[in-house]
Coordinates of C-alpha atoms in Angstrom, one line a residue:
Chain A
X91 CA 32.7 -19.1 -16.0
X92 CA 29.9 -20.2 -16.2
X93 CA 28.5 -19.5 -20.0
X94 CA 31.3 -21.7 -21.1
X95 CA 29.5 -24.2 -18.8
X96 CA 26.3 -23.8 -20.4
X97 CA 27.9 -23.8 -24.0
X98 CA 30.0 -27.5 -23.1
X99 CA 26.8 -29.3 -21.7
X100 CA 25.2 -28.0 -24.6
X101 CA 27.8 -29.3 -26.6
X102 CA 27.8 -32.9 -25.3
X103 CA 24.2 -33.3 -26.0
X104 CA 22.3 -33.9 -28.7
X105 CA 18.4 -33.8 -27.6
X106 CA 17.7 -30.8 -26.1
X107 CA 14.7 -29.9 -24.4
X108 CA 14.1 -26.2 -23.7
X109 CA 11.4 -25.7 -21.1
X110 CA 10.0 -22.8 -18.2
X111 CA 7.2 -21.8 -16.1
X112 CA 3.2 -21.5 -16.1
X113 CA 1.5 -19.1 -16.4
X114 CA 3.7 -17.4 -19.3
X115 CA 4.9 -13.9 -20.2
X116 CA 6.6 -12.0 -23.4
X117 CA 10.4 -12.9 -21.7
X118 CA 10.0 -16.7 -20.5
X119 CA 8.3 -17.5 -24.2
X120 CA 10.9 -15.2 -26.4
X121 CA 14.0 -16.4 -24.6
X122 CA 12.6 -20.3 -24.8
X123 CA 12.0 -19.2 -28.5
X124 CA 15.1 -17.4 -29.3
X125 CA 17.5 -20.4 -27.8
X126 CA 15.7 -23.2 -29.4
X127 CA 16.3 -21.6 -32.6
X128 CA 19.6 -21.1 -32.1
X129 CA 20.3 -24.4 -31.0
X130 CA 18.6 -25.9 -34.2
X131 CA 20.9 -24.0 -36.2
X132 CA 23.7 -25.5 -33.8
X133 CA 22.2 -28.6 -35.5
X134 CA 20.1 -29.7 -32.3
X135 CA 17.3 -32.0 -32.0
X136 CA 15.8 -28.8 -29.6
X137 CA 11.8 -28.5 -28.4
X138 CA 10.1 -26.0 -26.6
X139 CA 8.2 -28.1 -24.3
X140 CA 5.6 -26.0 -22.3
X141 CA 3.1 -26.7 -19.4
X142 CA 0.8 -24.5 -21.0
X143 CA -0.6 -22.8 -24.3
X144 CA 1.6 -19.6 -25.7
X145 CA -0.6 -16.5 -25.8
X146 CA -1.8 -15.5 -27.8
X147 CA -0.6 -12.4 -28.3
X148 CA 2.6 -14.2 -28.7
X149 CA 1.7 -16.9 -31.1
X150 CA 3.5 -14.4 -33.8
X151 CA 6.8 -15.2 -32.8
X152 CA 8.8 -17.8 -34.9
X153 CA 9.0 -20.9 -33.6
X154 CA 5.9 -20.7 -31.7
X155 CA 3.8 -23.8 -33.5
X156 CA 6.4 -25.8 -32.6
X157 CA 5.9 -25.4 -29.1
X158 CA 5.1 -29.0 -27.1
X159 CA 2.9 -30.1 -24.2
X160 CA 4.8 -31.6 -21.3
X161 CA 3.5 -35.5 -22.9
X162 CA 6.5 -35.1 -25.0
X163 CA 8.8 -35.9 -22.5
X164 CA 7.2 -39.4 -21.7
X165 CA 7.4 -40.5 -25.4
X166 CA 10.5 -38.7 -26.5
X167 CA 14.2 -39.2 -25.3
X168 CA 16.5 -36.1 -24.6
X169 CA 20.2 -36.0 -23.0
X170 CA 19.6 -32.2 -21.8
X171 CA 17.2 -29.9 -20.2
X172 CA 17.4 -26.1 -20.3
X173 CA 14.8 -24.3 -17.8
X174 CA 14.3 -20.5 -18.8
X175 CA 13.0 -17.4 -16.6
X176 CA 11.7 -19.7 -13.8
X177 CA 12.5 -19.3 -10.2
X178 CA 12.0 -22.3 -8.9
X179 CA 10.7 -26.5 -9.9
X180 CA 7.2 -25.3 -9.3
X181 CA 7.0 -23.3 -11.6
X182 CA 7.6 -25.4 -14.1
X183 CA 4.3 -27.3 -14.2
X184 CA 4.0 -31.0 -14.7
X185 CA 7.9 -30.5 -16.6
X186 CA 8.7 -30.9 -13.1
X187 CA 8.1 -34.7 -12.9
X188 CA 10.6 -35.4 -15.3
X189 CA 13.5 -34.0 -13.9
X190 CA 15.0 -36.5 -12.1
X191 CA 18.3 -37.8 -12.4
X192 CA 18.3 -35.2 -15.4
X193 CA 21.1 -32.6 -16.2
X194 CA 19.3 -29.6 -16.0
X195 CA 20.6 -26.3 -17.0
X196 CA 18.7 -23.2 -15.2
X197 CA 18.9 -19.9 -17.0
X198 CA 17.0 -17.2 -15.3
X199 CA 17.2 -12.9 -14.1
X200 CA 14.9 -13.6 -10.8
X201 CA 16.7 -12.3 -7.5
X202 CA 14.7 -15.4 -5.7
X203 CA 15.9 -18.3 -7.9
X204 CA 16.6 -20.9 -5.8
X205 CA 19.1 -22.7 -8.2
X206 CA 17.5 -25.9 -8.6
X207 CA 19.8 -26.2 -11.8
X208 CA 22.6 -29.0 -12.0
X209 CA 24.4 -25.7 -13.9
X210 CA 22.9 -22.0 -12.6
X211 CA 23.4 -19.3 -15.2
X212 CA 21.2 -16.8 -13.0
X213 CA 21.8 -12.7 -13.6
X214 CA 19.9 -11.2 -11.5
X215 CA 20.9 -7.8 -13.2
X216 CA 19.2 -8.7 -16.7
X217 CA 17.0 -6.9 -17.9
X218 CA 15.6 -10.0 -18.9
X219 CA 16.3 -13.7 -19.6
X220 CA 16.3 -13.3 -22.9
X221 CA 19.1 -10.8 -22.5
X222 CA 20.8 -13.4 -20.7
X223 CA 19.9 -16.0 -23.8
X224 CA 21.0 -13.5 -26.5
X225 CA 24.2 -13.2 -24.9
X226 CA 25.0 -17.0 -24.4
X227 CA 23.6 -17.5 -28.0
X228 CA 26.3 -14.7 -29.1
X229 CA 28.9 -16.8 -26.8
X230 CA 28.2 -19.8 -29.1
X231 CA 28.8 -18.4 -32.1
X232 CA 25.6 -18.3 -33.6
X233 CA 24.0 -16.2 -36.2
X234 CA 21.8 -13.7 -34.7
X235 CA 19.3 -14.2 -37.5
X236 CA 15.4 -12.2 -37.8
X237 CA 14.0 -15.0 -36.4
X238 CA 16.0 -15.0 -33.3
X239 CA 16.2 -11.6 -32.8
X240 CA 12.5 -10.8 -32.7
X241 CA 12.2 -13.5 -30.0
X242 CA 15.1 -11.7 -27.9
X243 CA 13.6 -8.5 -28.6
X244 CA 10.1 -9.4 -27.4
X245 CA 11.4 -10.5 -24.5
X246 CA 13.3 -7.7 -23.4
X247 CA 10.8 -4.6 -24.4
X248 CA 7.7 -7.0 -22.4
X249 CA 9.6 -7.2 -19.3
X250 CA 11.3 -3.9 -19.2
X251 CA 7.8 -2.3 -19.8
X252 CA 9.5 -0.7 -23.1
X253 CA 12.7 0.2 -21.3
X254 CA 11.5 2.0 -18.8
X255 CA 11.7 -0.1 -15.4
X256 CA 14.7 -0.2 -13.4
X257 CA 15.8 -3.1 -14.5
X258 CA 16.8 -1.7 -17.8
X259 CA 20.8 -0.6 -18.6
X260 CA 22.6 0.8 -20.9
X261 CA 23.9 -3.2 -21.6
X262 CA 19.8 -3.7 -22.2
X263 CA 19.9 -0.5 -25.1
X264 CA 23.0 -2.1 -26.9
X265 CA 21.5 -5.5 -27.3
X266 CA 18.2 -3.6 -28.5
X267 CA 20.4 -1.8 -31.0
X268 CA 22.3 -4.6 -32.2
X269 CA 18.7 -6.8 -32.5
X270 CA 17.7 -3.6 -34.5
X271 CA 20.7 -4.0 -37.2
X272 CA 19.8 -8.2 -37.0
X273 CA 16.6 -6.7 -38.4
X274 CA 13.7 -6.2 -35.5
X275 CA 11.4 -3.6 -36.4
X276 CA 10.5 -2.2 -33.4
X277 CA 6.9 -0.8 -34.6
X278 CA 5.8 -3.9 -35.8
X279 CA 7.1 -5.7 -32.3
X280 CA 5.0 -2.8 -31.0
X281 CA 1.6 -3.1 -33.2
X282 CA 1.9 -7.0 -32.3
X283 CA 2.3 -6.7 -28.7
X284 CA 0.5 -3.8 -27.7
X285 CA -2.0 -3.0 -30.3
X286 CA -3.6 -5.9 -30.3
X287 CA -6.0 -6.2 -27.5
X288 CA -8.7 -8.3 -27.2
X289 CA -12.3 -6.2 -27.7
X290 CA -13.0 -7.5 -24.0
X291 CA -10.0 -5.5 -22.3
X292 CA -11.1 -1.9 -23.0
X293 CA -14.5 -2.8 -22.1
X294 CA -13.1 -4.4 -19.0
X295 CA -11.4 -1.2 -18.1
X296 CA -15.1 0.7 -19.2
X297 CA -16.2 -1.3 -16.4
X298 CA -13.8 -0.6 -13.9
X299 CA -13.3 2.4 -14.3
X300 CA -16.8 3.0 -12.9
X301 CA -16.1 2.3 -9.4
X302 CA -12.3 3.8 -9.4
X303 CA -12.3 6.1 -6.3
X304 CA -9.9 7.8 -4.1
X305 CA -9.1 8.1 -0.2
X306 CA -6.8 9.6 2.3
X307 CA -6.2 13.4 0.5
X308 CA -5.9 11.5 -2.7
X309 CA -3.2 9.0 -2.3
X310 CA -4.5 6.1 -2.4
X311 CA -6.8 5.2 -5.0
X312 CA -9.1 1.8 -5.8
X313 CA -10.5 0.2 -8.6
X314 CA -12.8 -3.3 -8.5
X315 CA -14.6 -5.5 -10.7
X316 CA -17.2 -8.1 -9.2
X317 CA -17.4 -11.6 -10.7
X318 CA -20.6 -10.7 -12.3
X319 CA -19.3 -8.0 -14.2
X320 CA -16.6 -9.8 -15.3
X321 CA -18.6 -13.0 -16.1
X322 CA -20.9 -10.3 -18.2
X323 CA -17.9 -8.7 -20.1
X324 CA -16.6 -12.3 -20.7
X325 CA -17.0 -16.1 -20.1
X326 CA -13.4 -16.6 -20.2
X327 CA -11.0 -15.2 -17.3
X328 CA -10.2 -11.8 -18.8
X329 CA -6.5 -10.1 -18.8
X330 CA -7.1 -7.6 -15.7
X331 CA -3.1 -7.1 -15.7
X332 CA -3.0 -3.1 -16.3
X333 CA -6.2 -2.2 -14.7
X334 CA -4.2 -1.1 -11.5
X335 CA -1.3 0.6 -13.1
X336 CA -4.8 3.4 -14.9
X337 CA -5.0 3.8 -10.7
X338 CA -1.5 4.3 -9.9
X339 CA -0.3 6.7 -13.0
X340 CA -1.8 9.6 -11.2
X341 CA 0.4 12.8 -9.6
X342 CA -0.7 12.4 -5.9
X343 CA -1.5 8.8 -5.9
X344 CA 1.5 7.0 -3.5
X345 CA -0.2 3.2 -3.5
X346 CA -3.2 1.9 -6.0
X347 CA -5.6 -1.3 -5.2
X348 CA -7.1 -3.5 -7.6
X349 CA -9.4 -5.8 -6.1
X350 CA -11.2 -8.8 -8.7
X351 CA -13.8 -10.6 -7.1
X352 CA -12.0 -14.2 -8.0
X353 CA -14.9 -16.1 -7.0
X354 CA -17.9 -15.3 -4.0
X355 CA -16.2 -14.4 -1.1
X356 CA -12.6 -14.8 -2.4
X357 CA -11.4 -11.2 -3.5
X358 CA -7.7 -11.1 -5.6
X359 CA -6.0 -7.6 -4.4
X360 CA -3.1 -5.9 -6.8
X361 CA -1.2 -3.3 -5.0
X362 CA 1.3 -0.7 -6.6
X363 CA 2.9 2.0 -4.8
X364 CA 5.6 4.8 -6.2
X365 CA 8.2 5.7 -3.9
X366 CA 7.5 5.2 0.1
X367 CA 5.1 2.7 0.9
X368 CA 6.2 -0.9 0.7
X369 CA 2.8 -2.8 -0.5
X370 CA 4.5 -6.2 -0.3
X371 CA 4.5 -6.0 3.4
X372 CA 0.9 -4.9 3.0
X373 CA 0.0 -8.2 1.0
X374 CA 1.9 -10.0 3.8
X375 CA -0.6 -8.8 6.5
X376 CA -2.9 -11.3 3.9
X377 CA -0.5 -14.2 3.1
X378 CA 0.3 -12.5 0.5
X379 CA 3.7 -11.0 -1.0
X380 CA 5.7 -10.1 -3.8
X381 CA 7.8 -6.7 -3.9
X382 CA 8.2 -3.4 -2.3
X383 CA 6.5 -1.8 -5.3
X384 CA 4.2 -4.7 -7.0
X385 CA 2.2 -7.2 -4.7
X386 CA -0.6 -9.0 -4.7
X387 CA -2.7 -11.3 -2.0
X388 CA -5.8 -13.1 -1.6
X389 CA -8.7 -11.3 0.8
X390 CA -11.9 -13.6 2.2
X391 CA -15.1 -12.0 2.2
X392 CA -17.1 -9.4 -0.5
X393 CA -15.5 -6.7 -2.5
X394 CA -16.7 -4.0 -0.4
X395 CA -15.4 -5.9 3.1
X396 CA -12.2 -6.7 0.9
X397 CA -11.7 -3.0 0.5
X398 CA -12.3 -2.1 3.9
X399 CA -9.3 -4.1 5.6
X400 CA -7.2 -3.3 2.9
X401 CA -7.5 0.4 2.9
X402 CA -7.4 0.2 6.5
X403 CA -4.1 -1.1 6.2
X404 CA -2.8 1.0 3.5
X405 CA -4.1 4.2 5.9
X406 CA -1.0 2.9 8.4
X407 CA 1.5 3.0 6.1
X408 CA 0.6 6.4 3.8
Chain B
X45 CA 29.6 19.4 -43.4
X46 CA 26.2 20.9 -41.8
X47 CA 27.7 20.0 -38.1
X48 CA 30.9 22.1 -38.4
X49 CA 28.6 25.0 -40.1
X50 CA 26.6 25.2 -36.9
X51 CA 29.5 24.6 -34.4
X52 CA 30.8 27.6 -35.9
X53 CA 27.9 30.0 -36.1
X54 CA 27.8 28.8 -32.2
X55 CA 31.6 29.7 -32.1
X56 CA 31.5 33.2 -33.8
X57 CA 28.3 33.9 -31.0
X58 CA 28.4 35.4 -27.6
X59 CA 24.5 36.3 -26.7
X60 CA 22.2 32.6 -28.1
X61 CA 18.6 32.7 -27.9
X62 CA 17.4 29.2 -28.2
X63 CA 13.7 29.3 -29.4
X64 CA 11.2 26.1 -30.3
X65 CA 7.1 26.0 -31.0
X66 CA 4.3 26.8 -29.4
X67 CA 2.1 24.1 -27.9
X68 CA 5.1 22.5 -26.7
X69 CA 6.0 18.7 -25.9
X70 CA 9.2 16.5 -24.1
X71 CA 11.3 16.8 -27.6
X72 CA 11.2 20.5 -28.1
X73 CA 11.7 21.3 -24.3
X74 CA 14.0 18.2 -24.0
X75 CA 16.4 18.9 -26.9
X76 CA 16.2 23.0 -26.1
X77 CA 17.4 22.5 -22.3
X78 CA 19.6 20.0 -23.5
X79 CA 21.5 22.7 -26.0
X80 CA 20.8 25.6 -23.8
X81 CA 22.8 23.8 -20.4
X82 CA 25.6 22.9 -23.4
X83 CA 26.1 26.3 -24.7
X84 CA 26.2 27.5 -21.1
X85 CA 28.7 25.2 -20.2
X86 CA 30.7 26.1 -23.4
X87 CA 31.0 29.7 -21.7
X88 CA 27.8 31.0 -23.6
X89 CA 25.3 33.5 -22.7
X90 CA 22.4 31.0 -23.7
X91 CA 18.6 31.5 -22.9
X92 CA 15.6 29.1 -23.9
X93 CA 12.6 31.7 -24.7
X94 CA 9.5 30.5 -25.4
X95 CA 5.9 31.7 -26.6
X96 CA 4.2 29.4 -24.5
X97 CA 5.1 27.7 -20.6
X98 CA 6.3 24.8 -20.0
X99 CA 4.2 21.7 -19.5
X100 CA 3.8 21.1 -15.7
X101 CA 5.0 17.1 -16.9
X102 CA 8.3 18.8 -17.9
X103 CA 9.4 21.4 -15.6
X104 CA 11.2 19.0 -13.5
X105 CA 13.8 19.4 -16.5
X106 CA 17.1 21.0 -15.4
X107 CA 16.8 24.3 -16.6
X108 CA 13.2 25.0 -17.1
X109 CA 12.6 27.0 -14.7
X110 CA 15.2 29.3 -16.3
X111 CA 12.7 29.6 -19.3
X112 CA 12.2 33.2 -20.4
X113 CA 8.9 34.9 -22.7
X114 CA 9.3 36.5 -26.2
X115 CA 9.2 39.7 -24.6
X116 CA 13.4 39.1 -23.0
X117 CA 14.0 39.6 -26.9
X118 CA 13.1 43.2 -26.9
X119 CA 15.1 44.4 -24.0
X120 CA 18.1 42.1 -24.4
X121 CA 20.2 41.9 -27.5
X122 CA 21.2 39.0 -28.8
X123 CA 23.4 37.6 -31.9
X124 CA 22.4 34.2 -32.5
X125 CA 19.4 32.5 -33.2
X126 CA 18.6 28.7 -32.8
X127 CA 15.2 27.1 -33.5
X128 CA 14.7 23.7 -32.0
X129 CA 12.3 21.0 -33.5
X130 CA 9.5 23.6 -35.3
X131 CA 8.4 22.6 -38.6
X132 CA 8.0 26.4 -40.1
X133 CA 8.1 30.3 -38.6
X134 CA 4.6 29.9 -37.6
X135 CA 5.5 27.4 -34.7
X136 CA 7.4 30.0 -33.0
X137 CA 4.3 32.3 -31.5
X138 CA 5.5 35.0 -30.9
X139 CA 9.0 34.7 -31.5
X140 CA 8.8 35.2 -35.1
X141 CA 8.5 38.9 -34.7
X142 CA 12.0 39.1 -33.4
X143 CA 13.7 37.0 -36.0
X144 CA 14.4 39.7 -39.0
X145 CA 17.4 39.9 -40.2
X146 CA 18.8 37.8 -37.6
X147 CA 21.1 34.6 -37.9
X148 CA 18.7 31.8 -37.6
X149 CA 19.9 28.2 -37.3
X150 CA 17.1 25.3 -37.7
X151 CA 17.6 22.6 -35.9
X152 CA 14.9 19.7 -36.6
X153 CA 13.7 16.2 -37.6
X154 CA 10.2 16.9 -39.1
X155 CA 10.1 15.7 -42.7
X156 CA 7.5 18.9 -43.2
X157 CA 10.1 21.0 -42.5
X158 CA 10.3 24.8 -44.6
X159 CA 14.1 24.9 -43.8
X160 CA 13.2 28.5 -43.0
X161 CA 17.1 28.8 -41.4
X162 CA 20.1 30.4 -42.5
X163 CA 21.4 27.2 -41.7
X164 CA 19.8 24.2 -41.8
X165 CA 20.5 21.0 -40.0
X166 CA 17.2 19.1 -40.0
X167 CA 17.8 15.5 -40.2
X168 CA 14.5 13.3 -41.0
X169 CA 15.4 10.2 -40.0
X170 CA 16.0 11.9 -36.5
X171 CA 13.8 9.6 -33.8
X172 CA 13.5 13.3 -32.0
X173 CA 15.5 17.0 -32.2
X174 CA 16.7 15.6 -28.5
X175 CA 19.1 13.1 -30.8
X176 CA 20.3 15.7 -33.2
X177 CA 20.7 18.2 -30.1
X178 CA 22.7 15.1 -28.7
X179 CA 25.0 14.4 -31.7
X180 CA 25.7 17.9 -31.9
X181 CA 26.9 18.3 -28.4
X182 CA 29.1 15.3 -28.6
X183 CA 30.8 17.1 -31.6
X184 CA 32.1 20.4 -29.6
X185 CA 33.3 17.8 -27.6
X186 CA 31.2 19.0 -24.7
X187 CA 30.8 16.8 -21.5
X188 CA 27.7 14.8 -21.4
X189 CA 26.4 15.3 -17.8
X190 CA 23.8 14.0 -15.9
X191 CA 21.7 17.6 -16.5
X192 CA 21.9 17.7 -20.2
X193 CA 21.6 13.9 -20.3
X194 CA 18.5 13.4 -18.6
X195 CA 17.2 16.5 -21.2
X196 CA 18.1 14.4 -24.2
X197 CA 16.5 11.4 -22.6
X198 CA 13.6 13.0 -22.1
X199 CA 12.9 13.8 -25.7
X200 CA 14.2 10.5 -27.3
X201 CA 11.2 8.5 -24.6
X202 CA 8.6 10.8 -25.6
X203 CA 9.1 11.4 -29.5
X204 CA 9.5 7.3 -29.9
X205 CA 6.3 6.8 -27.5
X206 CA 9.1 4.0 -25.2
X207 CA 11.4 3.6 -28.0
X208 CA 8.7 1.9 -30.1
X209 CA 7.0 4.1 -32.8
X210 CA 8.6 3.4 -36.4
X211 CA 11.2 6.6 -36.2
X212 CA 13.1 4.6 -33.5
X213 CA 16.3 3.2 -34.7
X214 CA 19.5 1.2 -33.8
X215 CA 21.5 4.5 -33.3
X216 CA 18.4 6.2 -31.1
X217 CA 19.3 3.0 -28.6
X218 CA 22.6 3.7 -28.7
X219 CA 22.5 7.2 -27.7
X220 CA 20.0 6.0 -24.9
X221 CA 22.6 3.5 -23.6
X222 CA 25.3 6.1 -23.6
X223 CA 23.0 8.6 -21.4
X224 CA 22.4 5.7 -19.6
X225 CA 25.9 5.6 -18.7
X226 CA 25.6 9.8 -18.1
X227 CA 23.6 9.5 -15.1
X228 CA 20.5 8.4 -16.3
X229 CA 17.3 7.0 -14.2
X230 CA 14.7 5.2 -17.0
X231 CA 12.6 4.7 -14.3
X232 CA 12.8 8.1 -12.7
X233 CA 12.3 9.6 -15.9
X234 CA 9.0 7.3 -16.5
X235 CA 7.7 7.8 -13.5
X236 CA 8.1 11.6 -14.0
X237 CA 7.0 11.3 -17.6
X238 CA 4.1 8.7 -17.7
X239 CA 2.9 8.3 -13.6
X240 CA 2.1 11.8 -13.0
X241 CA -1.0 12.3 -14.6
X242 CA -3.2 15.0 -13.3
X243 CA -6.7 13.2 -11.4
X244 CA -9.0 14.7 -14.2
X245 CA -7.1 12.4 -16.8
X246 CA -7.9 9.0 -15.7
X247 CA -11.4 11.0 -15.0
X248 CA -11.8 12.0 -18.2
X249 CA -10.8 8.6 -19.6
X250 CA -13.7 7.2 -17.2
X251 CA -16.4 9.4 -18.6
X252 CA -15.1 9.1 -23.1
X253 CA -14.8 5.3 -22.0
X254 CA -18.5 5.3 -21.4
X255 CA -19.5 6.0 -25.0
X256 CA -17.5 3.3 -26.9
X257 CA -18.5 1.3 -29.8
X258 CA -18.2 -0.2 -32.5
X259 CA -18.8 -0.3 -36.3
X260 CA -18.4 -2.5 -39.4
X261 CA -17.9 -5.1 -37.6
X262 CA -15.5 -3.9 -34.9
X263 CA -13.1 -2.8 -37.8
X264 CA -13.9 1.0 -36.8
X265 CA -14.2 2.4 -32.8
X266 CA -15.7 5.8 -31.6
X267 CA -14.9 7.7 -28.2
X268 CA -16.6 10.7 -28.0
X269 CA -17.0 13.4 -25.4
X270 CA -19.2 16.1 -24.9
X271 CA -18.6 19.9 -23.7
X272 CA -20.4 19.8 -20.6
X273 CA -18.9 16.5 -19.7
X274 CA -15.3 17.7 -20.3
X275 CA -16.6 20.9 -18.0
X276 CA -17.5 18.8 -15.4
X277 CA -14.6 17.4 -15.2
X278 CA -12.4 20.4 -15.1
X279 CA -12.6 23.9 -16.1
X280 CA -9.0 23.8 -17.5
X281 CA -8.5 22.6 -21.1
X282 CA -7.6 18.7 -20.1
X283 CA -5.2 16.7 -22.2
X284 CA -7.2 14.5 -24.2
X285 CA -4.4 12.7 -26.2
X286 CA -4.0 9.5 -25.7
X287 CA -7.5 8.6 -25.4
X288 CA -7.9 7.5 -29.3
X289 CA -5.2 4.8 -28.6
X290 CA -7.4 3.3 -26.3
X291 CA -9.9 3.0 -29.7
X292 CA -7.0 1.7 -31.6
X293 CA -5.2 -0.7 -29.7
X294 CA -8.0 -3.5 -30.3
X295 CA -6.9 -6.3 -32.1
X296 CA -10.1 -6.3 -34.3
X297 CA -9.8 -2.4 -35.2
X298 CA -8.6 -0.8 -38.4
X299 CA -9.4 2.6 -37.4
X300 CA -10.3 4.6 -34.4
X301 CA -11.7 8.2 -33.9
X302 CA -11.6 10.4 -30.9
X303 CA -14.9 13.0 -31.4
X304 CA -14.6 16.3 -28.6
X305 CA -17.2 18.7 -28.5
X306 CA -14.2 22.1 -28.4
X307 CA -17.7 24.4 -28.5
X308 CA -21.2 24.5 -29.0
X309 CA -21.8 22.6 -32.9
X310 CA -17.8 22.5 -33.5
X311 CA -16.3 18.9 -32.8
X312 CA -12.6 18.1 -33.2
X313 CA -11.3 14.8 -34.6
X314 CA -8.6 12.8 -33.6
X315 CA -8.0 9.6 -36.1
X316 CA -6.0 6.4 -36.3
X317 CA -5.5 3.8 -38.2
X318 CA -2.8 0.6 -38.2
X319 CA -2.5 -0.5 -41.9
X320 CA -4.4 0.2 -44.3
X321 CA -6.9 3.2 -43.9
X322 CA -4.8 6.5 -45.0
X323 CA -6.4 8.4 -42.2
X324 CA -5.0 12.0 -43.3
X325 CA -6.9 11.3 -46.7
X326 CA -10.4 11.2 -44.4
X327 CA -9.2 14.3 -42.2
X328 CA -8.5 16.3 -45.8
X329 CA -12.3 15.3 -46.8
X330 CA -12.8 18.0 -43.8
X331 CA -10.4 20.1 -44.2
X332 CA -8.1 18.4 -41.8
X333 CA -4.9 16.8 -42.6
X334 CA -1.8 15.0 -40.7
X335 CA -0.2 11.4 -41.6
X336 CA -1.2 8.5 -43.0
X337 CA -1.8 6.9 -39.5
X338 CA -2.6 9.6 -37.3
X339 CA -4.6 12.4 -38.3
X340 CA -6.8 14.9 -37.4
X341 CA -9.7 17.4 -38.6
X342 CA -12.8 19.8 -37.3
X343 CA -16.2 19.3 -38.2
X344 CA -19.1 21.3 -37.9
X345 CA -22.4 20.2 -36.1
X346 CA -23.2 17.9 -32.8
X347 CA -21.6 14.8 -31.3
X348 CA -24.0 13.2 -33.2
X349 CA -23.8 14.8 -36.6
X350 CA -20.0 14.9 -36.8
X351 CA -20.1 11.1 -35.9
X352 CA -22.6 10.6 -38.6
X353 CA -20.7 12.4 -41.1
X354 CA -17.0 11.0 -40.1
X355 CA -17.9 7.3 -39.9
X356 CA -19.9 7.5 -43.4
X357 CA -16.4 8.6 -44.7
X358 CA -14.9 5.8 -43.2
X359 CA -16.9 3.1 -44.0
X360 CA -16.0 3.6 -48.1
X361 CA -12.3 2.9 -46.9
X362 CA -12.4 0.4 -44.8

């Protein structure tokens, strides 16, 4: 059984590096920190190495302050690498440069996982990699304390969209119940993860909503934001995730598009659909990809040109 | 035990009326429909009577099409009334006119419940009245089919804000797991309840956000909407719930206010706080009330005057 192989590999190792993907989110940070703390409790020398910063939002998680950058791997010896929530080697960023000849455990729940590990614990039906981390920690007989529980819970709640995406199973809820018993306060995590937006996020929403319009009998909706609008709100790259959902969550809408001018004449498109239209196929027409209900692509041209191009493809599908 | 008393009263009755509060929401509709269907399966003549319409959003729930208005009680005999999710008799609307001399079971989870029933099954720690309905149905040995499960699940998910409010317990999650086993699709309910907004809702959000501003070092935020703005979007009364949350969910903000001009010189204020300020006390200064973290009141004057008044009270607390 794969779990036993993973446990054996951990038991045979002393210096263990946990790593994960760039552009981190609640699940890869939560799953990695949970496993790291569990291994420390087991007496291992475990360090979480990431080629990116922990997002501000997740810095409250126990252990987030100890995360190391890839150069740690140059200076320190280690005998096992564990990759969390990462579909392929490229997404490890510069950590990839240190894996050759190493024993590598690949723990993930993405259907697209390339099985790049020496051991692959890939469960496509798991709601979150944090769910797999939880089961692994339990199978090692490690007590789930409040710190570990908070990390696992944050991974699950963010990757399931608060227990609502189709990946949510009865097992997800049973685990959530056990995590609350272990000390998690759902309201506390909710406050930290969802009520803690930078001011710029709502200013961006306000600015972007000005452009909202509807097409094809309100079956498609579109929101755009230009480079100059973005720059007028903040010098930093802003989190625009979630804006496309505002355009989607309207009864009549089947396809929603959000167009962001990344740089002059380069427009990033985010697409969402509800039940009929395959937006992955639409994104592929522009060299992008993703899932049937959520996809993305990059289109050359002004925002207006990009909008015209993508709406004409949507029109054929809707 | 109270559950046994309720079961006995149900067993002794044939014609049972289930009723609930006006201004219905996911929990009172879900809990009432769940119990109604369970009693029908038990061979009872059970009817859900409500002095309000089932909101469009919840019409997909099994049994919603059979809900009756209070005049049903004038024309039909019944031997038991069960009130669901209702804190006091006033909130039953015109159903209240038919309760005198009747056996009345009061099932609720509000801390403010006035215990107005002949039997009171009031559990303040339950996340939703639907949770109590579920336990009651199970205790009667009735099989929880997919129809009942969907009603219970909708009650729980809406009253817990997707399993995130402080009323969410381990029991809530264990029940959610059992409901998924009974056939509930979380993504399906999510789509129907949260991705199904009228177009006017986002247009209202767009219009209201124009007024967003910050006060007292960004610790307070305020959004307003005038009667003429409301009328320009829709002739009907629009759902403005949720707008105040946009103003609250910003890291720096402790108190958020949403001011809506109900009619000329009558402004309705919704207040939210995060961790320190008691917004119930603030609302009380204007003759309103509510909870420490969510309250409301009505202020006379123009929107500008109401804003000045309430901000000056907030300033003292912040």
